[in-house]
CSV table of C-alpha atoms in Angstrom, one decimal:
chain,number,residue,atom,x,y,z
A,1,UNK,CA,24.9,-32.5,-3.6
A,2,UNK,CA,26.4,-35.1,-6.3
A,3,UNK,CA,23.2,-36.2,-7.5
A,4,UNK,CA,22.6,-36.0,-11.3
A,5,UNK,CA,19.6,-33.9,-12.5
A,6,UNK,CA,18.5,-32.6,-15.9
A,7,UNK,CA,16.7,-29.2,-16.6
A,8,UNK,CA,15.3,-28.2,-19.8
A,9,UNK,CA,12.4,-26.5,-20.7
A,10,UNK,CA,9.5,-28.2,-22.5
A,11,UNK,CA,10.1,-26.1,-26.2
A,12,UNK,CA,13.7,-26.7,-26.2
A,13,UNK,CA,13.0,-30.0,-25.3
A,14,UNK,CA,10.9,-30.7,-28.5
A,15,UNK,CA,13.6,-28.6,-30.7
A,16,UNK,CA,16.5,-31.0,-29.3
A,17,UNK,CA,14.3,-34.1,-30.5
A,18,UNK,CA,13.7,-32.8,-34.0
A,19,UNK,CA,16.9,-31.8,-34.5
A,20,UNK,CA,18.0,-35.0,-33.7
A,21,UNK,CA,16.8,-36.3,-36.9
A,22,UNK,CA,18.9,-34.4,-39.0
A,23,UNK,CA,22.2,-36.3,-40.1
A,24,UNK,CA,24.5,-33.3,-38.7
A,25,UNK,CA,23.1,-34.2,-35.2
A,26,UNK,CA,25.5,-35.1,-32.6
A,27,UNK,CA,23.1,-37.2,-30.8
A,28,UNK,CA,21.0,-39.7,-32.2
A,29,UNK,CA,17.2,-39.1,-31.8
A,30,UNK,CA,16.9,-42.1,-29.5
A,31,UNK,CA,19.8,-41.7,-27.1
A,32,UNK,CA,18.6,-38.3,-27.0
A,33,UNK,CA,15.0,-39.4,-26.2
A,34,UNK,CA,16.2,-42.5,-23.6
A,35,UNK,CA,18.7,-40.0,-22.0
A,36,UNK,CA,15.6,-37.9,-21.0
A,37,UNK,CA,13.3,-40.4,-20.3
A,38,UNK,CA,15.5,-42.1,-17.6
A,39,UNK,CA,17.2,-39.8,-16.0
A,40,UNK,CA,17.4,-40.2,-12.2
A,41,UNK,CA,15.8,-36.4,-11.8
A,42,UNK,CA,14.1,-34.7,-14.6
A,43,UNK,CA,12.9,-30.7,-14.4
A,44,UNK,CA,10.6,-29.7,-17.7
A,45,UNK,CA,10.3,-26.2,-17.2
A,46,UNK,CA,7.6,-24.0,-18.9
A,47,UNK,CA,4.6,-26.8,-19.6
A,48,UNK,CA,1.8,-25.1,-21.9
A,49,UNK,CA,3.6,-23.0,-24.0
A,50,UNK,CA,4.7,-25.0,-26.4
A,51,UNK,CA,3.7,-25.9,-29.5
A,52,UNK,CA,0.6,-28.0,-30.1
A,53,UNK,CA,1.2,-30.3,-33.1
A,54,UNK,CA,0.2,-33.7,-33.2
A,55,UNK,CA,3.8,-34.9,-33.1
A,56,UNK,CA,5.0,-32.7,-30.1
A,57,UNK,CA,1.8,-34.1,-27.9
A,58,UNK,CA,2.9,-37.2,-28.8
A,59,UNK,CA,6.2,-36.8,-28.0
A,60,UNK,CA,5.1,-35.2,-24.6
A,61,UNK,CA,2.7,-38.0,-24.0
A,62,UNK,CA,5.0,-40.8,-24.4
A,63,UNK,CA,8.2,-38.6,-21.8
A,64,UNK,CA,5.3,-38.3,-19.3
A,65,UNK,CA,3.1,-42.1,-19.6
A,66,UNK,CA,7.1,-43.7,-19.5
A,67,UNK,CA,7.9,-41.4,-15.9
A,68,UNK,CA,4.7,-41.9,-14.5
A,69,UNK,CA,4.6,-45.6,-14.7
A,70,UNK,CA,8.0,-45.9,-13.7
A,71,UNK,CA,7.2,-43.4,-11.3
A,72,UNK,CA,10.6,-41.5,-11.8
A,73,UNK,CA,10.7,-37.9,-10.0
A,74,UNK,CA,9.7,-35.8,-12.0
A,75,UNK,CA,9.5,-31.6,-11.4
A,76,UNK,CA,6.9,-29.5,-13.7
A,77,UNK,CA,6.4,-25.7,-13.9
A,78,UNK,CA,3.5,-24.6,-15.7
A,79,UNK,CA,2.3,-21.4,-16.1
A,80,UNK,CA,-1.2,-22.8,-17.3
A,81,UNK,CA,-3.7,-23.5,-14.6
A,82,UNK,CA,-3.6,-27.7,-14.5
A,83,UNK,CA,-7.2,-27.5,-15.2
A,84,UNK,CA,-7.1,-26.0,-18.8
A,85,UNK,CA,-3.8,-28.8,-19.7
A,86,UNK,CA,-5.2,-31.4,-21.9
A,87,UNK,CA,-7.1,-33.8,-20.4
A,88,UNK,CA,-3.9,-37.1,-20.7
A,89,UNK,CA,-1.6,-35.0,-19.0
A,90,UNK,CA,-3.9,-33.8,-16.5
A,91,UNK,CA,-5.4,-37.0,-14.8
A,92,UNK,CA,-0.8,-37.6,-14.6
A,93,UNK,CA,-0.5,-34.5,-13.0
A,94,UNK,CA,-3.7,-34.4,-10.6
A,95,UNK,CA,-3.6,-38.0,-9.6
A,96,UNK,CA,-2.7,-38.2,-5.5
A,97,UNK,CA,-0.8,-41.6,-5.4
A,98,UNK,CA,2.3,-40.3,-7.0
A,99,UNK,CA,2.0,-35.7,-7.6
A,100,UNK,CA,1.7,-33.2,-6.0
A,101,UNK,CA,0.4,-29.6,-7.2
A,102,UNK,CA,1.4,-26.4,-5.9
A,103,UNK,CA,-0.1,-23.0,-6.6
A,104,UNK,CA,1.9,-20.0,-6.8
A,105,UNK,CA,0.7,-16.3,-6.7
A,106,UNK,CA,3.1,-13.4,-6.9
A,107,UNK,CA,2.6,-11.3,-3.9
A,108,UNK,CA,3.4,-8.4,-5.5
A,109,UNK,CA,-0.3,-9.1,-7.7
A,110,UNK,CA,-2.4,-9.8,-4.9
A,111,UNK,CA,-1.3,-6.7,-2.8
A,112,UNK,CA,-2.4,-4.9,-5.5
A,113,UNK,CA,-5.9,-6.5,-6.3
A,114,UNK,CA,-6.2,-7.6,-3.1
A,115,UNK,CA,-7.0,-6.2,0.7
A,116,UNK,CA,-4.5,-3.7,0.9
A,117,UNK,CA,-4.2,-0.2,-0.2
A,118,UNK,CA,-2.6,-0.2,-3.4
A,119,UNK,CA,0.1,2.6,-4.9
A,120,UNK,CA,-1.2,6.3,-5.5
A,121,UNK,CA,-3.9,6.0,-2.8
A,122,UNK,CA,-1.8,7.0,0.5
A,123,UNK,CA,-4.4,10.2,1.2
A,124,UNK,CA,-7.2,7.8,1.1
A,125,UNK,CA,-5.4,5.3,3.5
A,126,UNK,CA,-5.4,7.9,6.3
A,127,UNK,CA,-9.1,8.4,5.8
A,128,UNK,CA,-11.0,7.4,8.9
A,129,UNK,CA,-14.4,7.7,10.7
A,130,UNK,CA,-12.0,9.5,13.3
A,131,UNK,CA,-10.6,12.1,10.9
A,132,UNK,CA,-13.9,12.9,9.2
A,133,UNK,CA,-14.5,16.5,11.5
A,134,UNK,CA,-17.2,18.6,12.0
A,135,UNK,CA,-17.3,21.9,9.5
A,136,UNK,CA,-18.9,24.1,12.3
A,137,UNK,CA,-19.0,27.0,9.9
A,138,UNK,CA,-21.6,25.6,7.4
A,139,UNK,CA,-25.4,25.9,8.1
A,140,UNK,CA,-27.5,23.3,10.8
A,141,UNK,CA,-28.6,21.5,7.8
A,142,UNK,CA,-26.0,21.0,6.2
A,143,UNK,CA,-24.2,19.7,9.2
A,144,UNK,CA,-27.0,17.6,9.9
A,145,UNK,CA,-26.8,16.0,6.5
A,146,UNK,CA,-23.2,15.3,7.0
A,147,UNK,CA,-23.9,14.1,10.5
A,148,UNK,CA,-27.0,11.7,8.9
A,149,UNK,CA,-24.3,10.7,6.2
A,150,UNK,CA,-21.5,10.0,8.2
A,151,UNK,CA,-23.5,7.3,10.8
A,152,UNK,CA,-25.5,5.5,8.0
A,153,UNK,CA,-21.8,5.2,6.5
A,154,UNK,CA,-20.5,4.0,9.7
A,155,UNK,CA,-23.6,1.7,10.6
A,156,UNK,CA,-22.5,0.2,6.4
A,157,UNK,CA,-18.6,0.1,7.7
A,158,UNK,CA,-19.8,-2.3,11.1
A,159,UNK,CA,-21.8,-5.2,9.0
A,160,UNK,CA,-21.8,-4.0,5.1
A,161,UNK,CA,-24.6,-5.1,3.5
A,162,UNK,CA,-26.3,-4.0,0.2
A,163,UNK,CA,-25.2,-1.0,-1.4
A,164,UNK,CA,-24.5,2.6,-0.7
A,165,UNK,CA,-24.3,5.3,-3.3
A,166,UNK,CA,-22.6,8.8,-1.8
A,167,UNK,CA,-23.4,11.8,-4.0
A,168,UNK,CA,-22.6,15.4,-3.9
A,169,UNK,CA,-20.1,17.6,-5.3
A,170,UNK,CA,-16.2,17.4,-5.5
A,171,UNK,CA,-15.0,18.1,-2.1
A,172,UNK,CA,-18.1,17.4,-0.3
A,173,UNK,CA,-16.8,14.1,1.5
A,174,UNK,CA,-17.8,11.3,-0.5
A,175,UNK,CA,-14.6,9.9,-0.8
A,176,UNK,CA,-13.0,10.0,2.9
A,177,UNK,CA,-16.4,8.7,3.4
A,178,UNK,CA,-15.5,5.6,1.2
A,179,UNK,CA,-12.2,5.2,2.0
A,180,UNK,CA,-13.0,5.2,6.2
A,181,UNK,CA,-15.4,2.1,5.5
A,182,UNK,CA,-12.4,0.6,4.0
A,183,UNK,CA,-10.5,1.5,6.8
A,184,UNK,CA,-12.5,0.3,9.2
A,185,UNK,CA,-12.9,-3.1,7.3
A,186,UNK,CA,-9.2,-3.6,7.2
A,187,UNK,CA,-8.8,-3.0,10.8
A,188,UNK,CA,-11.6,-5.9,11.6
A,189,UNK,CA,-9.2,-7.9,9.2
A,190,UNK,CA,-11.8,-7.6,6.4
A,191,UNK,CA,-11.1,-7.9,2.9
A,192,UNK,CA,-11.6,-4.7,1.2
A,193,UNK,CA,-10.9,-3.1,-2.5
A,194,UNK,CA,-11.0,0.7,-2.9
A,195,UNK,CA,-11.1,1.6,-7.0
A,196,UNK,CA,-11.6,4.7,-8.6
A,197,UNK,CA,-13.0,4.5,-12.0
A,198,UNK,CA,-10.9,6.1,-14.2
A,199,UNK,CA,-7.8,4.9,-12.8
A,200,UNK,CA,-9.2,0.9,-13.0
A,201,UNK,CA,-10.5,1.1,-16.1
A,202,UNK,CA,-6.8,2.6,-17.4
A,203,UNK,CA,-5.0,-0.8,-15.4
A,204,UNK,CA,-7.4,-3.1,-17.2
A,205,UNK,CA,-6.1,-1.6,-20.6
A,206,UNK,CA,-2.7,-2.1,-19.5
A,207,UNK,CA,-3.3,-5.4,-18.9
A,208,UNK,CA,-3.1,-6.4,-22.3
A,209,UNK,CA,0.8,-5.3,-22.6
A,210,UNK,CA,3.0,-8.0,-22.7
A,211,UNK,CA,4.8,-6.9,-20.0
A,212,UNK,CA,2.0,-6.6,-17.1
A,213,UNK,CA,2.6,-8.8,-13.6
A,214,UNK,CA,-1.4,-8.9,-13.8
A,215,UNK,CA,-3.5,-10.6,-16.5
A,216,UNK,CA,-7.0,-8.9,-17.9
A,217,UNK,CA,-8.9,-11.9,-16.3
A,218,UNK,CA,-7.0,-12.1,-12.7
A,219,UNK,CA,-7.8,-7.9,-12.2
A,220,UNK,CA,-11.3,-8.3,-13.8
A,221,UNK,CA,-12.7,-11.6,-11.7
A,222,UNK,CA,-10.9,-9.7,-8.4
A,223,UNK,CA,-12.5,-6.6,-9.1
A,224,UNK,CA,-15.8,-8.5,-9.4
A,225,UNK,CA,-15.9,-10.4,-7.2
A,226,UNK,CA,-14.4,-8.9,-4.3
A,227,UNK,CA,-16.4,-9.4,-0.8
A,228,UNK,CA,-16.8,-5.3,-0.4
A,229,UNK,CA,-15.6,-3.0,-3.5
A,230,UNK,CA,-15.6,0.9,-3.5
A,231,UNK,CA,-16.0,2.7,-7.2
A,232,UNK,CA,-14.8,6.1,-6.4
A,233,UNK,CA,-15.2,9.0,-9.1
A,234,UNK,CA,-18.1,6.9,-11.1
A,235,UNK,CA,-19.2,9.4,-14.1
A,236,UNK,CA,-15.9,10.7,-14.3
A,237,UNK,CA,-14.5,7.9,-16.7
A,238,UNK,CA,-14.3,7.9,-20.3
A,239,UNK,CA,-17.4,6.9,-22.3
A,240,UNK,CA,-16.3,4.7,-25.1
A,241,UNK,CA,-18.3,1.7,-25.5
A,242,UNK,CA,-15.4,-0.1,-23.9
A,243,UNK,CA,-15.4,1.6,-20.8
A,244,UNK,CA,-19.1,1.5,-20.8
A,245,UNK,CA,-19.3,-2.3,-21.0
A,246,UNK,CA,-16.7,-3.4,-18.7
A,247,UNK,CA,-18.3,-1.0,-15.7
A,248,UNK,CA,-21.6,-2.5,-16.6
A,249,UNK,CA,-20.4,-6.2,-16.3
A,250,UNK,CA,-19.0,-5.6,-12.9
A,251,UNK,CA,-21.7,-3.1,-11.9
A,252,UNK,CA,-24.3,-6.5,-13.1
A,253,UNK,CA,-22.5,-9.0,-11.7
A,254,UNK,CA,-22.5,-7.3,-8.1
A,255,UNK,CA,-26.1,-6.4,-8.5
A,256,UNK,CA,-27.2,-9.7,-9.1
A,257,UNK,CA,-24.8,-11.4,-6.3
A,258,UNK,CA,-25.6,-9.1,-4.2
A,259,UNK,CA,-21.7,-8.0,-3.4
A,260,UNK,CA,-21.5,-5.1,-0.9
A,261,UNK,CA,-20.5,-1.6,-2.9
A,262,UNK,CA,-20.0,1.4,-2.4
A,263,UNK,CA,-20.2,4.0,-5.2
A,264,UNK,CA,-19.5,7.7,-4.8
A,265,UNK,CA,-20.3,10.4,-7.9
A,266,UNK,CA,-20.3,14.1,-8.4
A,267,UNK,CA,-23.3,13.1,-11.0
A,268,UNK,CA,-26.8,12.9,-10.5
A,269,UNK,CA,-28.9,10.2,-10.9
A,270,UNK,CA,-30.1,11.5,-14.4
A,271,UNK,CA,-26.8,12.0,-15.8
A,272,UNK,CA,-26.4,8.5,-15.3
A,273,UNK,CA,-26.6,5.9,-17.7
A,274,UNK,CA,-30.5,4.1,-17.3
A,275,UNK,CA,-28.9,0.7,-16.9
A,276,UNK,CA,-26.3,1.9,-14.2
A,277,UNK,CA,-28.9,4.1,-12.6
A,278,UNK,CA,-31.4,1.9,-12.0
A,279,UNK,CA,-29.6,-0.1,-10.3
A,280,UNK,CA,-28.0,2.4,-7.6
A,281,UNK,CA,-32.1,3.3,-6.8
A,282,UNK,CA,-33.6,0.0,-6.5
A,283,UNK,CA,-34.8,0.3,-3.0
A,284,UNK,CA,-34.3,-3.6,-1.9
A,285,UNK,CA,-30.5,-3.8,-2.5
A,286,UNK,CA,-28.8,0.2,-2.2
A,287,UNK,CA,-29.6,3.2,-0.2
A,288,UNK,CA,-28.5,6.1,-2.0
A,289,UNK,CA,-27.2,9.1,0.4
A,290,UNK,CA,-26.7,12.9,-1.1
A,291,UNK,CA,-24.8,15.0,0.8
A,292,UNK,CA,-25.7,18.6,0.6
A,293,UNK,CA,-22.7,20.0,1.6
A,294,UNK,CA,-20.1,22.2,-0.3
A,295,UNK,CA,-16.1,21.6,-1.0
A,296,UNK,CA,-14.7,21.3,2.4
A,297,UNK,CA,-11.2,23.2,0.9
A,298,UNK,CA,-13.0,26.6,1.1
A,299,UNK,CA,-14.2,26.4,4.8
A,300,UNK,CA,-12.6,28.8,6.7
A,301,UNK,CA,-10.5,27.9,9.8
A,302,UNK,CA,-11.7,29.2,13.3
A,303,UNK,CA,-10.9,33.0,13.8
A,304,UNK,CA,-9.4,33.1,10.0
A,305,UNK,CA,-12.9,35.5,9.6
A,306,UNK,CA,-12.8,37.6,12.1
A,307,UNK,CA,-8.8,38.3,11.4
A,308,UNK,CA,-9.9,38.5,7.4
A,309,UNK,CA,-12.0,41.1,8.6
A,310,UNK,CA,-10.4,43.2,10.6
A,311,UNK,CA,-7.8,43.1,8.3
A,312,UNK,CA,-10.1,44.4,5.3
A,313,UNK,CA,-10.4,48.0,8.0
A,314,UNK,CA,-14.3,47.2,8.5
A,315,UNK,CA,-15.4,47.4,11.8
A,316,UNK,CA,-13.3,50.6,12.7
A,317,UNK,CA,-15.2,52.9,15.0
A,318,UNK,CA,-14.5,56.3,13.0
């Protein structure tokens, strides 16, 4: 539009000024200095990551007091929470007569950790209370345990409230269980986070690359804290100390908060770890629910028996 602005970014910024003082500079140090401390519009891009001697928070100090008492616009990214800056350029940046502060979150992040389904769990988001059928060829009670299951679940899904452990074997229905309460949450418009064990503890290692969209802390506190969190597969993770210590912090923290969760495992309690364990059995905060029931993949479909059988030649009259 015309107007004259200057972008830089806070490191370059403080590189510019000491290279001022050498005698090959084109620029002197202080034309340098006033040209940035003056102009009509100034952008300092990047605030937090740079160095921390004395001289640059000096040199920072003294570009911020001269703006802010001359209240010049001013634009600041930072990619350190205003909270954690140091406590001179904080009460600038936080004080309401003259700034503003806007918090940015990538969407991309909170879809993940958030209340939607995240990548590699598109089975478990067409899991429902709806699609959980009978299996009329199992025995009266083990369809009744099912049945018993499947409304205690459902009764959780409606007002979750304490905890819910779902054992039984692989294939029994633990996890459509687990994934139809989150479901059903997300169609109240309910926060929800479904995590299976394995997979969350491997996205917490990742976290440490440098090139992760998600910090350790943002997919740990989520994770946490969440108002209703589902640990699918728990027993099935790796047992280093690591692992161990990071389940038991979460698995702790929602114990003593008294977070809704939902925990399904192949394992029984005594395969558990004692200080996992007895917390899933503590009567006043989680109900624990076994379904005795086997792998749904080898139930036969109606009439695929009697067509097996006649097929085999019993039966013949001879």
């Amino acid at each position: 539009m015309g107007y004259p602005v200057f972008f830089i970014t806070i490191a370059d910024l403080l590189d510019h000024l000491r290279s001022a003082f050498s005698p090959n500079s084109n620029i002197a140090y202080d034309t340098f200095f006033d040209q940035v401390r003056n102009t009509p519009l100034l952008i300092l891009d990047d605030l937090g990551t740079q160095t921390g001697t004395p001289w640059a928070k000096e040199k920072l100090d003294q570009l911020l007091n001269h703006r802010f008492a001359n209240e010049l616009p001013t634009v600041i990214t930072a990619s350190t929470p205003v909270q954690e800056l140091e406590v001179r350029i904080r009460t600038r940046l936080t004080d309401p007569r003259l700034c503003q502060v806007y918090e940015l979150e990538e969407k991309q992040a909170d879809d993940a950790l958030g209340y939607t389904w995240g990548p590699g769990l598109e089975l478990e988001k067409s899991m429902t209370f709806a699609k959980f059928t009978k299996r009329l060829n199992l025995p009266l009670e083990q369809q009744e345990s099912l049945e018993k299951t499947c409304h205690s679940v459902l009764e959780f899904a409606s007002s979750p409230e304490g905890w819910i452990v779902l054992q039984g074997v692989t294939g029994c229905g633990k996890t459509h269980l687990a994934a139809a309460i989150v479901n059903y949450r997300y169609q109240a418009g309910e926060p929800a986070l479904f995590v299976v064990v394995p997979e969350f503890l491997d996205h917490l290692r990742s976290t440490f690359s440098p090139d992760s969209k998600v910090s350790y802390d943002q997919l740990f506190e989520r994770v946490k804290t969440t108002p209703l969190l589902v640990l699918d597969d728990f027993g099935e993770q790796t047992t280093t100390p690591w692992a161990q210590e990071k389940l038991y912090q979460v698995i702790n923290y929602r114990y003593n908060a008294k977070l809704p969760t939902v925990i399904t495992t192949c394992r029984s309690l005594e395969e558990i770890e004692r200080r996992f364990s007895s917390r899933f059995v503590d009567p006043k905060v989680s109900m624990v629910l076994e379904i005795h029931a086997p792998d749904y993949r080898g139930d036969l479909k109606p009439g695929q028996r009697a067509k097996s059988y006649r097929r085999s030649g019993k039966g013949r009259r001879g």
